[in-house]
Amino acid sequence: MSPRLILIVAAVLAILAATYGVYHHGETAGSAKVEAKTEHRHTAAVADARTDERAAKDAAASIAKHVARADDLSTAALQTTIKDLRDALDAVPPAPAGAPVPAAPVDGLRDSLNAGIARANRAADAVP
C-alpha cells in the first residue's frame, strides 16, 4: 500500500470522526436545551395552575359563606312568619259549645303576612 493512499484513508477517517463528534455534540447540546425549555414551561404551567386553584378555592369559600348567610336569613324569616301566623290563629277566641265557628281573623292574618313579606324583602335587600 502506498503512503499516499494511507494518508487519504486517514484523512477521510479523520473527517468522518470529526463530523460524527460535531454531530453528536450538537445533538446532546440541543437535547439539553429542549429539556431545559420544557422544564421551564412545565414549572410555569404548574405555578399558573396553583394560582388558579387558590383563586377557585377562595371563590368557592366566598360563595359558600354567602349561601350560608342567605340560608340563615331565609330560615329566620320563615320561622318568624310561622310564629306570627300561629300567634294570630291562637289569638282567636274559642267558640262556645254549640255556637258557630267564628270568622277567621282575616285582617290580622293579612297584616301578619304583609309584615312577613316586608321582612323577607328587607332581608333579601340586605344580602350582598
Short mmCIF file of C-alpha atoms in Angstrom, two decimals:
data_model
loop_
_atom_site.label_atom_id
_atom_site.label_comp_id
_atom_site.label_asym_id
_atom_site.label_seq_id
_atom_site.Cartn_x
_atom_site.Cartn_y
_atom_site.Cartn_z
CA MET A 1 0.00 0.00 0.00
CA SER A 2 1.25 3.37 -0.91
CA PRO A 3 1.82 6.01 1.70
CA ARG A 4 -0.33 8.37 -0.26
CA LEU A 5 -3.35 6.02 -0.08
CA ILE A 6 -2.83 5.55 3.66
CA LEU A 7 -2.78 9.32 4.08
CA ILE A 8 -6.03 9.71 2.09
CA VAL A 9 -7.75 6.95 4.08
CA ALA A 10 -6.53 8.51 7.34
CA ALA A 11 -7.74 11.95 6.23
CA VAL A 12 -11.16 10.54 5.27
CA LEU A 13 -11.41 8.73 8.63
CA ALA A 14 -10.39 11.91 10.48
CA ILE A 15 -13.06 13.92 8.62
CA LEU A 16 -15.69 11.27 9.39
CA ALA A 17 -14.66 11.17 13.07
CA ALA A 18 -14.77 14.97 13.30
CA THR A 19 -18.19 15.08 11.60
CA TYR A 20 -19.55 12.44 13.97
CA GLY A 21 -18.11 14.31 17.00
CA VAL A 22 -19.64 17.62 15.93
CA TYR A 23 -23.00 15.96 15.16
CA HIS A 24 -23.06 14.08 18.47
CA HIS A 25 -22.06 17.18 20.46
CA GLY A 26 -24.76 19.27 18.70
CA GLU A 27 -27.39 16.60 19.30
CA THR A 28 -26.53 16.40 23.01
CA ALA A 29 -26.48 20.18 23.43
CA GLY A 30 -29.77 20.58 21.53
CA SER A 31 -31.42 17.88 23.61
CA ALA A 32 -30.32 19.54 26.85
CA LYS A 33 -31.61 22.90 25.61
CA VAL A 34 -35.01 21.45 24.68
CA GLU A 35 -35.26 19.66 28.03
CA ALA A 36 -34.45 22.89 29.89
CA LYS A 37 -37.11 24.82 27.95
CA THR A 38 -39.66 22.07 28.55
CA GLU A 39 -38.90 22.01 32.27
CA HIS A 40 -39.22 25.80 32.45
CA ARG A 41 -42.59 25.74 30.65
CA HIS A 42 -43.82 22.93 32.90
CA THR A 43 -42.81 24.85 36.02
CA ALA A 44 -44.59 27.97 34.76
CA ALA A 45 -47.73 25.97 33.89
CA VAL A 46 -47.77 24.35 37.35
CA ALA A 47 -47.38 27.76 39.01
CA ASP A 48 -50.30 29.13 36.95
CA ALA A 49 -52.42 26.11 37.83
CA ARG A 50 -51.67 26.55 41.55
CA THR A 51 -52.65 30.22 41.34
CA ASP A 52 -55.90 29.30 39.59
CA GLU A 53 -56.54 26.59 42.17
CA ARG A 54 -56.14 29.06 45.06
CA ALA A 55 -58.41 31.58 43.33
CA ALA A 56 -61.08 28.90 42.78
CA LYS A 57 -60.80 27.81 46.41
CA ASP A 58 -61.25 31.40 47.60
CA ALA A 59 -64.23 31.92 45.27
CA ALA A 60 -65.86 28.68 46.44
CA ALA A 61 -65.37 29.66 50.09
CA SER A 62 -66.89 33.09 49.42
CA ILE A 63 -69.89 31.57 47.65
CA ALA A 64 -70.39 29.04 50.45
CA LYS A 65 -70.29 31.83 53.03
CA HIS A 66 -72.79 33.89 51.03
CA VAL A 67 -75.15 30.92 50.60
CA ALA A 68 -74.95 30.03 54.30
CA ARG A 69 -75.77 33.62 55.26
CA ALA A 70 -78.71 33.73 52.83
CA ASP A 71 -79.92 30.37 54.16
CA ASP A 72 -79.74 31.62 57.75
CA LEU A 73 -81.65 34.78 56.87
CA SER A 74 -84.37 32.92 54.99
CA THR A 75 -84.72 30.37 57.79
CA ALA A 76 -85.07 33.17 60.35
CA ALA A 77 -87.64 34.95 58.17
CA LEU A 78 -89.62 31.74 57.69
CA GLN A 79 -89.61 30.95 61.40
CA THR A 80 -90.77 34.47 62.22
CA THR A 81 -93.60 34.24 59.68
CA ILE A 82 -94.73 30.87 61.02
CA LYS A 83 -94.65 32.23 64.58
CA ASP A 84 -96.68 35.28 63.56
CA LEU A 85 -99.28 33.11 61.83
CA ARG A 86 -99.56 30.78 64.82
CA ASP A 87 -99.85 33.73 67.20
CA ALA A 88 -102.61 35.24 65.04
CA LEU A 89 -104.52 31.95 64.98
CA ASP A 90 -104.03 31.41 68.70
CA ALA A 91 -105.43 34.88 69.36
CA VAL A 92 -108.83 33.82 68.01
CA PRO A 93 -111.07 33.06 71.00
CA PRO A 94 -112.57 29.59 71.02
CA ALA A 95 -116.21 29.30 70.04
CA PRO A 96 -118.64 28.43 72.81
CA ALA A 97 -120.08 24.94 72.66
CA GLY A 98 -122.78 24.67 70.01
CA ALA A 99 -122.07 28.14 68.60
CA PRO A 100 -120.95 28.54 65.01
CA VAL A 101 -117.23 28.83 64.43
CA PRO A 102 -116.22 32.49 64.47
CA ALA A 103 -114.89 34.11 61.34
CA ALA A 104 -111.19 33.80 60.81
CA PRO A 105 -109.20 36.88 61.73
CA VAL A 106 -108.52 37.71 58.09
CA ASP A 107 -107.34 41.26 58.79
CA GLY A 108 -104.85 40.13 61.42
CA LEU A 109 -103.54 37.29 59.25
CA ARG A 110 -103.25 39.61 56.25
CA ASP A 111 -101.35 42.17 58.34
CA SER A 112 -99.11 39.42 59.68
CA LEU A 113 -98.43 38.07 56.18
CA ASN A 114 -97.71 41.57 54.86
CA ALA A 115 -95.29 42.17 57.74
CA GLY A 116 -93.56 38.85 56.95
CA ILE A 117 -93.30 39.76 53.28
CA ALA A 118 -91.82 43.14 54.17
CA ARG A 119 -89.24 41.44 56.44
CA ALA A 120 -88.36 38.99 53.68
CA ASN A 121 -87.90 41.84 51.21
CA ARG A 122 -85.67 43.71 53.64
CA ALA A 123 -83.64 40.57 54.28
CA ALA A 124 -83.26 39.98 50.53
CA ASP A 125 -82.10 43.58 50.03
CA ALA A 126 -79.56 43.17 52.85
CA VAL A 127 -77.89 40.17 51.19
CA PRO A 128 -74.92 41.44 49.14
#
